[in-house]
Amino acid sequence: MKAFDLSGRVAIVTGGNGGIGLGMARGIARAGGQVAVVGRNTAKTTAAVAELEALGVKCLAIEADVIKDEECRSLVEQAAAHFGRVDILVNNAGTALRKPPHEYTMQEWRRIIDTNLSSAFACSQAAYPHMKAAGGGKIISIGSIMSVMGASFAVAYAASKGGIVQMTRALATAWAVDNIQVNALLPGWIDTDLTKGARREVAGLNERVLGRTPVGRWGTPADFEAITVLLCGNGSQYITGAAIPVDGGYTIQA
Ligand code: NDP
């Protein structure tokens, strides 16, 4: 069994044009998998596709806003039509909003829940028939340390990321019979565009992250490459419904 060989596999990575998603896409491409890179920012997506293709695999740029259900369904169909199959779905696209719960509008709440959680469900549902037809598949969704911890400034984000873990468990139980493994990764504090602003604006954040993370540094997109290949390959057939922290030990620090 070649546990870490993804040649011949087709992956869709939402938000694959930057940050953690691009790190995961690099892992898949280095293992020989073809990647459909999904994002809203066409320039970023084009650059990511060029970088991944330089690793020797065929890729596809798809422009979509995952807040819209119909665009989630369409992006899966575009990838399936282009490559002829879908084996791997990475539900990574996500966004955050820092403000106290009592100041949220319902529109802001729905924007976070729909971008981070409903999109993952819509993409998974659209990918299911393709994976079933291929005899199996792999779904990885990105949660957060906020899947298991609370924060005064992140009510909708925490709710969406907690939902990712429970959605993962439900899909894993439902689709095990179809040989589809469904798992979640829970990143800690990772140095990406999403956290660069917070790092600048929130006094003491950098020091708190460094002080609390046993590994003693921020994570990087490269920290997601190997775990992605493991969860997408043949070696992880018995790993499903798991929520795996990739946080340098942040959540186990007493
Ligand atoms: P980035 O801001 O670098 O990446 C976010 C990605 O999501 C971009 O590629 C962006 O593409 C895409 N995206 C956002 N909204 C949409 C949308 N509506 N439709 C399509 N694509 C969208 O941040 P990260 O890499 O840090 O975040 C990736 C995931 O990791 C998110 O789910 C985030 O919640 C999660 N996470 C991040 C942590 C961190 O510390 N960085 C910690 C825990 C979880 P585009 O620019 O083209 O819109």
GROMACS .gro file of C-alpha atoms and ligand atoms in nm:
model
  302
    1MET     CA    1   0.000   0.000   0.000
    2LYS     CA    2   0.132   0.344  -0.094
    3ALA     CA    3   0.000   0.543   0.202
    4PHE     CA    4   0.128   0.882   0.091
    5ASP     CA    5   0.077   0.868  -0.286
    6LEU     CA    6  -0.209   1.081  -0.420
    7SER     CA    7  -0.135   1.045  -0.791
    8GLY     CA    8  -0.454   1.008  -0.993
    9ARG     CA    9  -0.659   1.171  -0.715
   10VAL     CA   10  -0.856   1.493  -0.762
   11ALA     CA   11  -0.890   1.736  -0.472
   12ILE     CA   12  -1.099   2.049  -0.424
   13VAL     CA   13  -0.957   2.299  -0.172
   14THR     CA   14  -1.183   2.591  -0.082
   15GLY     CA   15  -0.975   2.891   0.013
   16GLY     CA   16  -0.681   2.708  -0.145
   17ASN     CA   17  -0.531   3.030  -0.279
   18GLY     CA   18  -0.361   3.136   0.045
   19GLY     CA   19  -0.281   3.062   0.408
   20ILE     CA   20  -0.366   2.719   0.553
   21GLY     CA   21  -0.558   2.612   0.239
   22LEU     CA   22  -0.256   2.673   0.017
   23GLY     CA   23  -0.039   2.480   0.262
   24MET     CA   24  -0.280   2.186   0.234
   25ALA     CA   25  -0.293   2.218  -0.147
   26ARG     CA   26   0.089   2.212  -0.159
   27GLY     CA   27   0.088   1.887   0.040
   28ILE     CA   28  -0.164   1.728  -0.198
   29ALA     CA   29   0.024   1.847  -0.508
   30ARG     CA   30   0.363   1.730  -0.378
   31ALA     CA   31   0.204   1.386  -0.326
   32GLY     CA   32   0.090   1.390  -0.692
   33GLY     CA   33  -0.275   1.493  -0.651
   34GLN     CA   34  -0.449   1.732  -0.889
   35VAL     CA   35  -0.608   2.034  -0.722
   36ALA     CA   36  -0.906   2.257  -0.794
   37VAL     CA   37  -0.824   2.580  -0.610
   38VAL     CA   38  -1.130   2.778  -0.502
   39GLY     CA   39  -1.134   3.144  -0.396
   40ARG     CA   40  -1.295   3.481  -0.462
   41ASN     CA   41  -0.976   3.670  -0.540
   42THR     CA   42  -0.885   3.570  -0.896
   43ALA     CA   43  -0.530   3.710  -0.884
   44LYS     CA   44  -0.449   3.509  -0.569
   45THR     CA   45  -0.607   3.195  -0.718
   46THR     CA   46  -0.418   3.229  -1.047
   47ALA     CA   47  -0.087   3.268  -0.860
   48ALA     CA   48  -0.163   2.964  -0.641
   49VAL     CA   49  -0.248   2.749  -0.944
   50ALA     CA   50   0.079   2.851  -1.116
   51GLU     CA   51   0.277   2.765  -0.802
   52LEU     CA   52   0.107   2.425  -0.764
   53GLU     CA   53   0.142   2.336  -1.133
   54ALA     CA   54   0.515   2.403  -1.103
   55LEU     CA   55   0.516   2.099  -0.872
   56GLY     CA   56   0.416   1.890  -1.173
   57VAL     CA   57   0.039   1.842  -1.136
   58LYS     CA   58  -0.260   1.975  -1.328
   59CYS     CA   59  -0.471   2.228  -1.139
   60LEU     CA   60  -0.785   2.430  -1.197
   61ALA     CA   61  -0.878   2.779  -1.075
   62ILE     CA   62  -1.241   2.818  -0.968
   63GLU     CA   63  -1.388   3.152  -0.869
   64ALA     CA   64  -1.667   3.110  -0.614
   65ASP     CA   65  -1.813   3.278  -0.308
   66VAL     CA   66  -1.890   2.990  -0.070
   67ILE     CA   67  -2.143   3.196   0.124
   68LYS     CA   68  -2.380   3.112  -0.161
   69ASP     CA   69  -2.512   2.752  -0.158
   70GLU     CA   70  -2.551   2.745  -0.536
   71GLU     CA   71  -2.184   2.845  -0.583
   72CYS     CA   72  -2.078   2.560  -0.350
   73ARG     CA   73  -2.269   2.311  -0.563
   74SER     CA   74  -2.142   2.467  -0.885
   75LEU     CA   75  -1.775   2.462  -0.779
   76VAL     CA   76  -1.793   2.089  -0.711
   77GLU     CA   77  -1.960   2.026  -1.048
   78GLN     CA   78  -1.698   2.240  -1.226
   79ALA     CA   79  -1.416   2.035  -1.072
   80ALA     CA   80  -1.592   1.705  -1.150
   81ALA     CA   81  -1.657   1.810  -1.512
   82HIS     CA   82  -1.298   1.925  -1.561
   83PHE     CA   83  -1.115   1.631  -1.401
   84GLY     CA   84  -1.381   1.360  -1.443
   85ARG     CA   85  -1.384   1.272  -1.071
   86VAL     CA   86  -1.367   1.412  -0.718
   87ASP     CA   87  -1.179   1.212  -0.452
   88ILE     CA   88  -1.090   1.474  -0.189
   89LEU     CA   89  -1.270   1.780  -0.053
   90VAL     CA   90  -1.100   2.027   0.180
   91ASN     CA   91  -1.351   2.264   0.342
   92ASN     CA   92  -1.110   2.538   0.445
   93ALA     CA   93  -1.257   2.874   0.334
   94GLY     CA   94  -1.341   3.078   0.640
   95THR     CA   95  -1.358   3.419   0.794
   96ALA     CA   96  -1.374   3.583   1.137
   97LEU     CA   97  -1.529   3.887   1.299
   98ARG     CA   98  -1.399   4.025   1.628
   99LYS     CA   99  -1.671   4.193   1.837
  100PRO     CA  100  -1.869   4.135   2.159
  101PRO     CA  101  -2.180   3.913   2.121
  102HIS     CA  102  -2.422   4.189   2.228
  103GLU     CA  103  -2.308   4.406   1.937
  104TYR     CA  104  -2.367   4.149   1.662
  105THR     CA  105  -2.637   4.197   1.401
  106MET     CA  106  -2.810   3.882   1.280
  107GLN     CA  107  -2.671   3.958   0.935
  108GLU     CA  108  -2.314   3.942   1.076
  109TRP     CA  109  -2.396   3.619   1.262
  110ARG     CA  110  -2.530   3.457   0.944
  111ARG     CA  111  -2.232   3.576   0.737
  112ILE     CA  112  -1.989   3.393   0.967
  113ILE     CA  113  -2.203   3.079   1.010
  114ASP     CA  114  -2.274   3.054   0.636
  115THR     CA  115  -1.915   3.117   0.525
  116ASN     CA  116  -1.754   2.880   0.776
  117LEU     CA  117  -2.014   2.608   0.838
  118SER     CA  118  -2.301   2.602   0.587
  119SER     CA  119  -2.052   2.615   0.298
  120ALA     CA  120  -1.874   2.306   0.433
  121PHE     CA  121  -2.205   2.119   0.443
  122ALA     CA  122  -2.314   2.233   0.096
  123CYS     CA  123  -1.977   2.136  -0.060
  124SER     CA  124  -1.976   1.799   0.121
  125GLN     CA  125  -2.329   1.723   0.007
  126ALA     CA  126  -2.240   1.813  -0.353
  127ALA     CA  127  -1.921   1.603  -0.342
  128TYR     CA  128  -2.090   1.294  -0.196
  129PRO     CA  129  -2.233   1.142  -0.517
  130HIS     CA  130  -1.898   1.185  -0.694
  131MET     CA  131  -1.706   1.016  -0.411
  132LYS     CA  132  -1.961   0.738  -0.390
  133ALA     CA  133  -1.930   0.681  -0.766
  134ALA     CA  134  -1.549   0.668  -0.732
  135GLY     CA  135  -1.576   0.400  -0.460
  136GLY     CA  136  -1.473   0.629  -0.173
  137GLY     CA  137  -1.338   0.966  -0.078
  138LYS     CA  138  -1.187   1.194   0.185
  139ILE     CA  139  -1.330   1.510   0.338
  140ILE     CA  140  -1.125   1.735   0.565
  141SER     CA  141  -1.289   2.039   0.724
  142ILE     CA  142  -1.105   2.312   0.910
  143GLY     CA  143  -1.221   2.383   1.262
  144SER     CA  144  -1.020   2.581   1.516
  145ILE     CA  145  -0.915   2.588   1.878
  146MET     CA  146  -1.247   2.777   1.895
  147SER     CA  147  -1.416   2.444   1.816
  148VAL     CA  148  -1.342   2.347   2.176
  149MET     CA  149  -1.271   2.677   2.355
  150GLY     CA  150  -1.470   2.999   2.392
  151ALA     CA  151  -1.370   3.360   2.336
  152SER     CA  152  -1.555   3.678   2.429
  153PHE     CA  153  -1.483   3.831   2.087
  154ALA     CA  154  -1.577   3.534   1.868
  155VAL     CA  155  -1.930   3.408   1.934
  156ALA     CA  156  -2.027   3.331   1.573
  157TYR     CA  157  -1.681   3.203   1.481
  158ALA     CA  158  -1.677   2.966   1.782
  159ALA     CA  159  -2.030   2.844   1.701
  160SER     CA  160  -1.936   2.782   1.338
  161LYS     CA  161  -1.616   2.596   1.431
  162GLY     CA  162  -1.786   2.388   1.701
  163GLY     CA  163  -2.040   2.301   1.432
  164ILE     CA  164  -1.760   2.183   1.201
  165VAL     CA  165  -1.664   1.915   1.455
  166GLN     CA  166  -2.019   1.789   1.503
  167MET     CA  167  -2.091   1.799   1.128
  168THR     CA  168  -1.772   1.598   1.075
  169ARG     CA  169  -1.885   1.329   1.322
  170ALA     CA  170  -2.231   1.309   1.166
  171LEU     CA  171  -2.101   1.284   0.808
  172ALA     CA  172  -1.838   1.029   0.914
  173THR     CA  173  -2.102   0.801   1.061
  174ALA     CA  174  -2.338   0.845   0.765
  175TRP     CA  175  -2.085   0.790   0.487
  176ALA     CA  176  -1.852   0.528   0.639
  177VAL     CA  177  -2.051   0.266   0.449
  178ASP     CA  178  -1.952   0.444   0.124
  179ASN     CA  179  -1.581   0.432   0.217
  180ILE     CA  180  -1.573   0.809   0.267
  181GLN     CA  181  -1.359   0.921   0.562
  182VAL     CA  182  -1.451   1.258   0.711
  183ASN     CA  183  -1.218   1.437   0.952
  184ALA     CA  184  -1.152   1.784   1.093
  185LEU     CA  185  -0.829   1.968   1.169
  186LEU     CA  186  -0.828   2.221   1.453
  187PRO     CA  187  -0.554   2.479   1.391
  188GLY     CA  188  -0.411   2.682   1.675
  189TRP     CA  189  -0.262   3.026   1.607
  190ILE     CA  190  -0.130   3.016   1.251
  191ASP     CA  191   0.055   3.300   1.080
  192THR     CA  192  -0.172   3.390   0.783
  193ASP     CA  193  -0.359   3.692   0.644
  194LEU     CA  194  -0.643   3.608   0.884
  195THR     CA  195  -0.426   3.657   1.194
  196LYS     CA  196  -0.186   3.926   1.066
  197GLY     CA  197  -0.443   4.198   1.139
  198ALA     CA  198  -0.520   4.064   1.487
  199ARG     CA  199  -0.150   4.041   1.561
  200ARG     CA  200  -0.110   4.410   1.473
  201GLU     CA  201  -0.429   4.535   1.639
  202VAL     CA  202  -0.458   4.329   1.958
  203ALA     CA  203  -0.203   4.444   2.212
  204GLY     CA  204  -0.008   4.156   2.365
  205LEU     CA  205  -0.155   3.889   2.134
  206ASN     CA  206   0.181   3.786   1.993
  207GLU     CA  207   0.332   3.747   2.342
  208ARG     CA  208   0.025   3.552   2.469
  209VAL     CA  209   0.039   3.310   2.176
  210LEU     CA  210   0.412   3.254   2.219
  211GLY     CA  211   0.377   3.217   2.596
  212ARG     CA  212   0.090   2.970   2.589
  213THR     CA  213   0.195   2.752   2.295
  214PRO     CA  214   0.420   2.473   2.429
  215VAL     CA  215   0.599   2.445   2.093
  216GLY     CA  216   0.689   2.813   2.140
  217ARG     CA  217   0.602   2.958   1.799
  218TRP     CA  218   0.313   3.047   1.570
  219GLY     CA  219   0.210   2.773   1.328
  220THR     CA  220   0.266   2.809   0.953
  221PRO     CA  221   0.078   2.679   0.646
  222ALA     CA  222   0.364   2.426   0.603
  223ASP     CA  223   0.255   2.262   0.930
  224PHE     CA  224  -0.058   2.138   0.745
  225GLU     CA  225   0.107   1.964   0.450
  226ALA     CA  226   0.191   1.623   0.598
  227ILE     CA  227  -0.127   1.573   0.803
  228THR     CA  228  -0.328   1.653   0.490
  229VAL     CA  229  -0.146   1.390   0.285
  230LEU     CA  230  -0.200   1.135   0.564
  231LEU     CA  231  -0.574   1.207   0.584
  232CYS     CA  232  -0.612   1.205   0.203
  233GLY     CA  233  -0.417   0.884   0.139
  234ASN     CA  234  -0.483   0.510   0.161
  235GLY     CA  235  -0.319   0.482   0.502
  236SER     CA  236  -0.599   0.659   0.687
  237GLN     CA  237  -0.892   0.431   0.599
  238TYR     CA  238  -0.957   0.363   0.970
  239ILE     CA  239  -0.939   0.728   1.079
  240THR     CA  240  -1.279   0.893   1.052
  241GLY     CA  241  -1.485   1.140   1.255
  242ALA     CA  242  -1.167   1.267   1.423
  243ALA     CA  243  -1.099   1.629   1.521
  244ILE     CA  244  -0.722   1.657   1.524
  245PRO     CA  245  -0.554   1.960   1.683
  246VAL     CA  246  -0.267   2.117   1.486
  247ASP     CA  247  -0.192   2.377   1.749
  248GLY     CA  248   0.157   2.326   1.889
  249GLY     CA  249  -0.006   2.203   2.211
  250TYR     CA  250  -0.206   2.522   2.275
  251THR     CA  251  -0.521   2.339   2.391
  252ILE     CA  252  -0.344   2.095   2.623
  253GLN     CA  253  -0.156   2.362   2.818
  254ALA     CA  254  -0.304   2.385   3.171
  255NDP     P1  255  -0.667   3.335   0.507
  255NDP     O1  256  -0.741   3.463   0.525
  255NDP     O2  257  -0.525   3.337   0.465
  255NDP     O3  258  -0.745   3.240   0.410
  255NDP     C1  259  -0.885   3.234   0.403
  255NDP     C2  260  -0.919   3.170   0.272
  255NDP     O4  261  -1.059   3.153   0.263
  255NDP     C3  262  -0.875   3.254   0.154
  255NDP     O5  263  -0.818   3.167   0.060
  255NDP     C4  264  -1.003   3.315   0.103
  255NDP     O6  265  -0.999   3.332  -0.038
  255NDP     C5  266  -1.104   3.208   0.140
  255NDP     N1  267  -1.239   3.261   0.162
  255NDP     C6  268  -1.282   3.336   0.264
  255NDP     N2  269  -1.412   3.366   0.248
  255NDP     C7  270  -1.450   3.308   0.130
  255NDP     C8  271  -1.572   3.302   0.058
  255NDP     N3  272  -1.681   3.363   0.103
  255NDP     N4  273  -1.575   3.234  -0.058
  255NDP     C9  274  -1.464   3.172  -0.106
  255NDP     N5  275  -1.345   3.173  -0.039
  255NDP    C10  276  -1.340   3.241   0.075
  255NDP     O7  277  -0.682   3.262   0.649
  255NDP     P2  278  -0.637   3.122   0.705
  255NDP     O8  279  -0.557   3.047   0.608
  255NDP     O9  280  -0.583   3.150   0.838
  255NDP    O10  281  -0.779   3.051   0.725
  255NDP    C11  282  -0.815   2.930   0.663
  255NDP    C12  283  -0.909   2.854   0.755
  255NDP    O11  284  -0.840   2.821   0.877
  255NDP    C13  285  -1.034   2.931   0.796
  255NDP    O12  286  -1.143   2.843   0.800
  255NDP    C14  287  -1.000   2.977   0.937
  255NDP    O13  288  -1.114   2.998   1.015
  255NDP    C15  289  -0.920   2.859   0.985
  255NDP     N6  290  -0.836   2.885   1.102
  255NDP    C16  291  -0.731   2.973   1.095
  255NDP    C17  292  -0.652   2.995   1.207
  255NDP    C18  293  -0.535   3.087   1.207
  255NDP    O14  294  -0.476   3.110   1.313
  255NDP     N7  295  -0.493   3.142   1.096
  255NDP    C19  296  -0.680   2.927   1.333
  255NDP    C20  297  -0.791   2.836   1.328
  255NDP    C21  298  -0.865   2.818   1.216
  255NDP     P3  299  -1.020   3.478  -0.105
  255NDP    O15  300  -0.915   3.566  -0.045
  255NDP    O16  301  -1.001   3.452  -0.251
  255NDP    O17  302  -1.159   3.518  -0.071
   0.00000   0.00000   0.00000
